[in-house]
Every structure is written in structure tokens, then in C-alpha cells.
Coordinates of C-alpha atoms in Angstrom, one line a residue:
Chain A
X1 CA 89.6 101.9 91.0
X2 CA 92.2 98.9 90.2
X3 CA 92.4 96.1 92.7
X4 CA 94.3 93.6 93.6
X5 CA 94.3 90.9 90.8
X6 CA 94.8 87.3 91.7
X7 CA 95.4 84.5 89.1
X8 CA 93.9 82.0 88.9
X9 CA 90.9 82.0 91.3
X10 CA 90.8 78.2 91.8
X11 CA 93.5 75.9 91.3
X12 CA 93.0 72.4 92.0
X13 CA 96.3 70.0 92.2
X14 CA 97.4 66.3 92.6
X15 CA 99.7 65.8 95.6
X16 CA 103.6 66.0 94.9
X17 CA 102.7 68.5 92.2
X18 CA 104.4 72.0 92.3
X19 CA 101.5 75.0 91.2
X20 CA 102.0 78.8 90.7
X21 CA 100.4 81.7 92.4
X22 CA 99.9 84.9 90.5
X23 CA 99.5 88.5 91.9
X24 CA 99.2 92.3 90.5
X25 CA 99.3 94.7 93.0
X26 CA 97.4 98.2 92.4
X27 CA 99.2 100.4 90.2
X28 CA 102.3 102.0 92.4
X29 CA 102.0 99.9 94.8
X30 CA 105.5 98.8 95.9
X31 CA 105.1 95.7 98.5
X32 CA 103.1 92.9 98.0
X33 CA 102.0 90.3 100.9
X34 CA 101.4 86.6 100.5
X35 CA 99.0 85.1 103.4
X36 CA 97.6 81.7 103.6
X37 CA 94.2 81.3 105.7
X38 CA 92.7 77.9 106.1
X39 CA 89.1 77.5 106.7
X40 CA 87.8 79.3 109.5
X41 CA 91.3 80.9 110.5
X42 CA 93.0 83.9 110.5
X43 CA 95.4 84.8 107.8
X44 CA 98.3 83.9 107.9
X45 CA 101.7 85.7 106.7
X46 CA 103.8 84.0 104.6
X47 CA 106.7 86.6 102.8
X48 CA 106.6 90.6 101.9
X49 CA 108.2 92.1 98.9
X50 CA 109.1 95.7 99.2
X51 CA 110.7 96.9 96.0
X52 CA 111.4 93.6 94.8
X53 CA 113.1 92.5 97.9
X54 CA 112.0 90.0 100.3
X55 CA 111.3 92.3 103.1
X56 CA 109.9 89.9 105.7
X57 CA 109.5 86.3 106.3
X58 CA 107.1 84.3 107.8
X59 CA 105.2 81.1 107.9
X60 CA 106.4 80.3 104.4
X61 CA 107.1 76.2 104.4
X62 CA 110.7 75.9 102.4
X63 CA 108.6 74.1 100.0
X64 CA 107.4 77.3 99.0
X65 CA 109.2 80.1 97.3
X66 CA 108.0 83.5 96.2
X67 CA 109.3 86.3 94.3
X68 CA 108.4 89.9 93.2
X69 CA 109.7 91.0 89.6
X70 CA 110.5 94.3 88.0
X71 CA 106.9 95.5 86.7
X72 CA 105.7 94.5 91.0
X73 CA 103.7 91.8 90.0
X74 CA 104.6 88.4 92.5
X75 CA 104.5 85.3 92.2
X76 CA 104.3 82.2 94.8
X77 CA 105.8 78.7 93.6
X78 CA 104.7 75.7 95.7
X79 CA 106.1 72.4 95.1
X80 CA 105.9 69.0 96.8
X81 CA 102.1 70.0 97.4
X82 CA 100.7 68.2 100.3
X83 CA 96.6 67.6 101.4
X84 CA 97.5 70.4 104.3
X85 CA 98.4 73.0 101.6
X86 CA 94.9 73.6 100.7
X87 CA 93.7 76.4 101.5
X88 CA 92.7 80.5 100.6
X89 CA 95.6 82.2 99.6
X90 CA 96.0 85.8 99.3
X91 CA 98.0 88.6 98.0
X92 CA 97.5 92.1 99.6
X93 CA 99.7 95.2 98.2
X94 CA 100.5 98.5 100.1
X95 CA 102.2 101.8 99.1
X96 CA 105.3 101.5 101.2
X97 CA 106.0 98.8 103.6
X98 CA 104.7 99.0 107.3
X99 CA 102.0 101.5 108.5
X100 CA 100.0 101.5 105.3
X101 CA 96.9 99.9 104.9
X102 CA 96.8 96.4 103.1
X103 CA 94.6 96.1 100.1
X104 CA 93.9 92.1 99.4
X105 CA 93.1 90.6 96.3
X106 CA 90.1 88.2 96.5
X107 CA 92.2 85.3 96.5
X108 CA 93.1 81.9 94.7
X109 CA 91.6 78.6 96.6
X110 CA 94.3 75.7 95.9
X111 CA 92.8 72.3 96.5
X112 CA 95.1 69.7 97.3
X113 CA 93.8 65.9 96.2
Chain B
X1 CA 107.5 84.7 119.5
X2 CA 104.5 87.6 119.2
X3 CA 100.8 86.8 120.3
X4 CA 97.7 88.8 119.1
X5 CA 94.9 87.5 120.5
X6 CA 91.2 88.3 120.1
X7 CA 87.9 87.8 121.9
X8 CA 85.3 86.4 122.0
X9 CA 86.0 84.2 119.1
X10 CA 81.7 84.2 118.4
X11 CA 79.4 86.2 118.8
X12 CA 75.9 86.2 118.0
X13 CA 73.7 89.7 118.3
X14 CA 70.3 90.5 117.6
X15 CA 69.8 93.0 115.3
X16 CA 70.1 96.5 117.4
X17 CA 71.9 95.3 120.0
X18 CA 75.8 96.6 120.5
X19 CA 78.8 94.6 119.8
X20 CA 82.4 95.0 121.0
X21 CA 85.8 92.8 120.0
X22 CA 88.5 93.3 121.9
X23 CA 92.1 92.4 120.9
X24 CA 95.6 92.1 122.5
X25 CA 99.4 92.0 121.9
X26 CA 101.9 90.1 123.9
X27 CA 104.2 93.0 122.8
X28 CA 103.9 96.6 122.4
X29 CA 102.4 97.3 118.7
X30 CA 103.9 100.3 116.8
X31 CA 100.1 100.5 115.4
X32 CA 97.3 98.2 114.7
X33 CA 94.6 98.2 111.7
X34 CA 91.3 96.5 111.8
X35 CA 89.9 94.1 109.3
X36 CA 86.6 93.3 108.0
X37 CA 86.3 89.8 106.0
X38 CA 82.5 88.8 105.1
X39 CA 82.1 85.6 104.2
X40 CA 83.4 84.4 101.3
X41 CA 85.1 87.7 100.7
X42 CA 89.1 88.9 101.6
X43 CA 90.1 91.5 104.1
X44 CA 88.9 94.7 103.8
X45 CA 90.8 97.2 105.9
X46 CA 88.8 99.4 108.0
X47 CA 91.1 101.8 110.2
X48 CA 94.4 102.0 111.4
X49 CA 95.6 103.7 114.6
X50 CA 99.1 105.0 116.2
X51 CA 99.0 106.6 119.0
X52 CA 98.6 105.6 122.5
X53 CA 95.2 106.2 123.8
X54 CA 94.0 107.0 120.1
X55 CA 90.0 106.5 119.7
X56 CA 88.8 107.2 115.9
X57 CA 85.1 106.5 115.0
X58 CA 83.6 105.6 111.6
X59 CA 79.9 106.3 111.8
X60 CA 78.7 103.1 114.4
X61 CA 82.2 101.5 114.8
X62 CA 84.3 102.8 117.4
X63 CA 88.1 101.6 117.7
X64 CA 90.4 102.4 120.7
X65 CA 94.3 101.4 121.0
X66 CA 95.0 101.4 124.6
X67 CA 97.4 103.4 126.7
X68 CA 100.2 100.9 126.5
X69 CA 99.6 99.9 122.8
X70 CA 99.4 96.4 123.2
X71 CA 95.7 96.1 123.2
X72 CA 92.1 97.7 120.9
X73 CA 89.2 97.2 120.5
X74 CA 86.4 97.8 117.9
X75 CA 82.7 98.7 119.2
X76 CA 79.9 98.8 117.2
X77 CA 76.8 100.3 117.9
X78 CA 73.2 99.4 116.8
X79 CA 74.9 96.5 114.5
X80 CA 72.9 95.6 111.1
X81 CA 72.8 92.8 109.3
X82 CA 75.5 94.2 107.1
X83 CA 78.0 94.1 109.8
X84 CA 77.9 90.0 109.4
X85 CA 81.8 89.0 109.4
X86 CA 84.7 88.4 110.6
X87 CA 86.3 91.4 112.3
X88 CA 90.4 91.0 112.4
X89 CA 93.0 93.0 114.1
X90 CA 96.6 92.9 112.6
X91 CA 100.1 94.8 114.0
X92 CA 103.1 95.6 113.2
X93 CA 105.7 95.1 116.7
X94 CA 108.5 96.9 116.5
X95 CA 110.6 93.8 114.8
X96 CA 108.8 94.6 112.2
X97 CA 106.8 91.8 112.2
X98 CA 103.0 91.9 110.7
X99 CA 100.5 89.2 112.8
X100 CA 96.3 88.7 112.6
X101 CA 94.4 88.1 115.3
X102 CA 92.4 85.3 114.9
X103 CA 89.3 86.9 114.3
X104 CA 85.8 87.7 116.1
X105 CA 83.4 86.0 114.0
X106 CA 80.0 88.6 114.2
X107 CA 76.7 86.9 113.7
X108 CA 73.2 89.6 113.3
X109 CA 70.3 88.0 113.4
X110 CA 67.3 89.6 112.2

């Protein structure tokens, strides 16, 4: 069965430099879920799309900004990267927003030098 | 602004033994699901429930969402090695805002 697909897997960055998170949700899947977890925490949310809305906002830093485009697919944009942006970031699609289970993608690590 | 906590943070089991997480809401939960992250790995949901008092079992795992839906827990019994991970709870409050717990972090030795 499709999964979640996550581009790239590992991303390694200078500070001050702006990168770009990729994510394909499974086929007719219509809300997609950006989460940051740090090593040895709990994920945490960031931003939902739900049919190409924002549909819910959370720890998202203003450096960050995310979208979701017509075919679903989302993308996270993070610029002015700083050392305490490294971490596991992960994309998780659901049919409808809400009360369905999440499916996550495996994630891209973003190191911050 | 909305709390989920979890405990214990750790716990270490032999194999065989039983192991129970509990978690809990500052605020009522319209319905929580249950995580399973191994290491290295992403979230993998396990269950979902939605009804006060609801108790759903998945072969040795047991999950219960209280009476006043603001509080689970997931039980497992005769844990294996496989069970290794981190077991998360996540809600959705009625705000419509979607929170982890921080995690119970299983350990199985053999």
C-alpha cells in the first residue's frame, strides 16, 4: 500500500540558510500534518492543511511557512535556519481532518551547522 | 493552553512481565489515538477511541479512555521484545486542537 513520502530524508544546512521540506500524502488523502520532534521528545505540531487550507496552527516559528498545493502534496519552507531547528521532521496525512487516524511519513532529519 | 501528560516517562520490563502507560488531559478530549514509535522509526497509529468509558483490546494491548474523557491508558500484557518503543497518546479537545503526549518510553529486556 502507498505511504507517506517524505523528500529528502536528510538535509543538512548552514545557519541563516532557508531549506525546503517535501511531503506526498497517500493517495486521497486530503489533510496533511507537519510535526517537528527533537531528540528524545514528543512530536510536536506545527500547521494542518485540509483541502489546501491551513486548517490549524501550531508551534510553527514565523520563520517557517508551509503550504498544501492542488495535487495535496505540502511543502514546509524554513528560512533564517538556526542550530535549534535541527531536528526530525514529519509529515502525517489523514482522510478528513480530526478523528482519523494519522499516517506519518518516515521523516526528513534537518541538521543545522 | 491544553496539557497531555503521560507516565511514567521510562520504563524498563522484563520480558513477560505486564506494562501499563497512563495518559491525561487538562481538558476534556473529544477522542484520543495511541501511538507506537520504535526507535528510529515515525509514529505508527495503533487505536483510536471515542466514547466515554470506551475499552478496545488488540490482542495483548488494552486501551481505556476514562469516564470523563480526559484521561487513557494503554496495558500490555506479557510484553515481548517487539513491544520496544515509545508509546504516545495524541487528542483532539474540542478547539480543535491536536497535542502528543510526551511519550512512555518501553524498554524489554530479554
Amino acid at each position: 500500500a502507498a505511504g507517506v513520502i517524505q523528500s529528502p530524508r536528510h538535509l543538512i544546512k548552514e545557519k541563516r540558510e532557508t531549506a525546503t521540506l517535501k511531503c506526498y500524502p497517500i493517495p486521497r488523502h486530503d489533510t496533511v500534518y507537519w510535526y517537528q520532534q527533537g531528540p528524545g521528545q514528543d512530536p510536536q505540531f506545527l500547521i494542518s492543511f485540509y483541502e489546501k487550507m491551513q486548517s490549524d496552527k501550531g508551534s510553527i516559528p514565523d520563520r517557517f511557512s508551509a503550504q498544501q498545493f492542488s495535487d495535496y502534496h505540502s511543502e514546509l519552507n524554513m528560512s533564517s535556519l538556526e542550530l535549534g531547528d535541527s531536528a526530525l521532521y514529519f509529515c502525517a496525512s489523514s482522510l478528513f481532518q480530526g478523528f482519523n487516524e494519522q499516517f506519518f511519513g518516515p521523516g526528513t532529519r534537518l541538521t543545522v551547522l | 493552553g491544553q496539557q497531555v501528560m503521560q507516565i511514567p516517562q521510562y520504563q524498563h520490563v522484563q520480558e513477560g512481565e505486564d506494562f501499563t502507560t497512563y495518559c491525561n488531559s487538562s481538558t476534556t478530549l473529544s477522542n484520543i489515538q495511541w501511538y507506537k514509535q520504535r526507535p528510529g522509526g515515525h509514529p505508527v497509529f495503533l487505536i483510536q477511541l471515542v466514547k466515554s468509558g470506551e475499552v478496545k483490546k488488540q490482542k495483548r494491548l488494552t486501551f481505556q479512555f476514562g469516564e470523563a474523557k480526559k484521561n487513557s491508558s494503554l496495558h500490555i500484557t506479557a510484553t515481548q521484545t517487539t513491544d520496544v518503543g515509545t508509546y504516545f497518546c495524541a487528542g483532539w479537545n474540542y478547539g480543535q486542537n491536536f497535542v502528543f503526549g510526551p511519550g512512555t518510553r518501553l524498554s524489554v529486556l530479554p
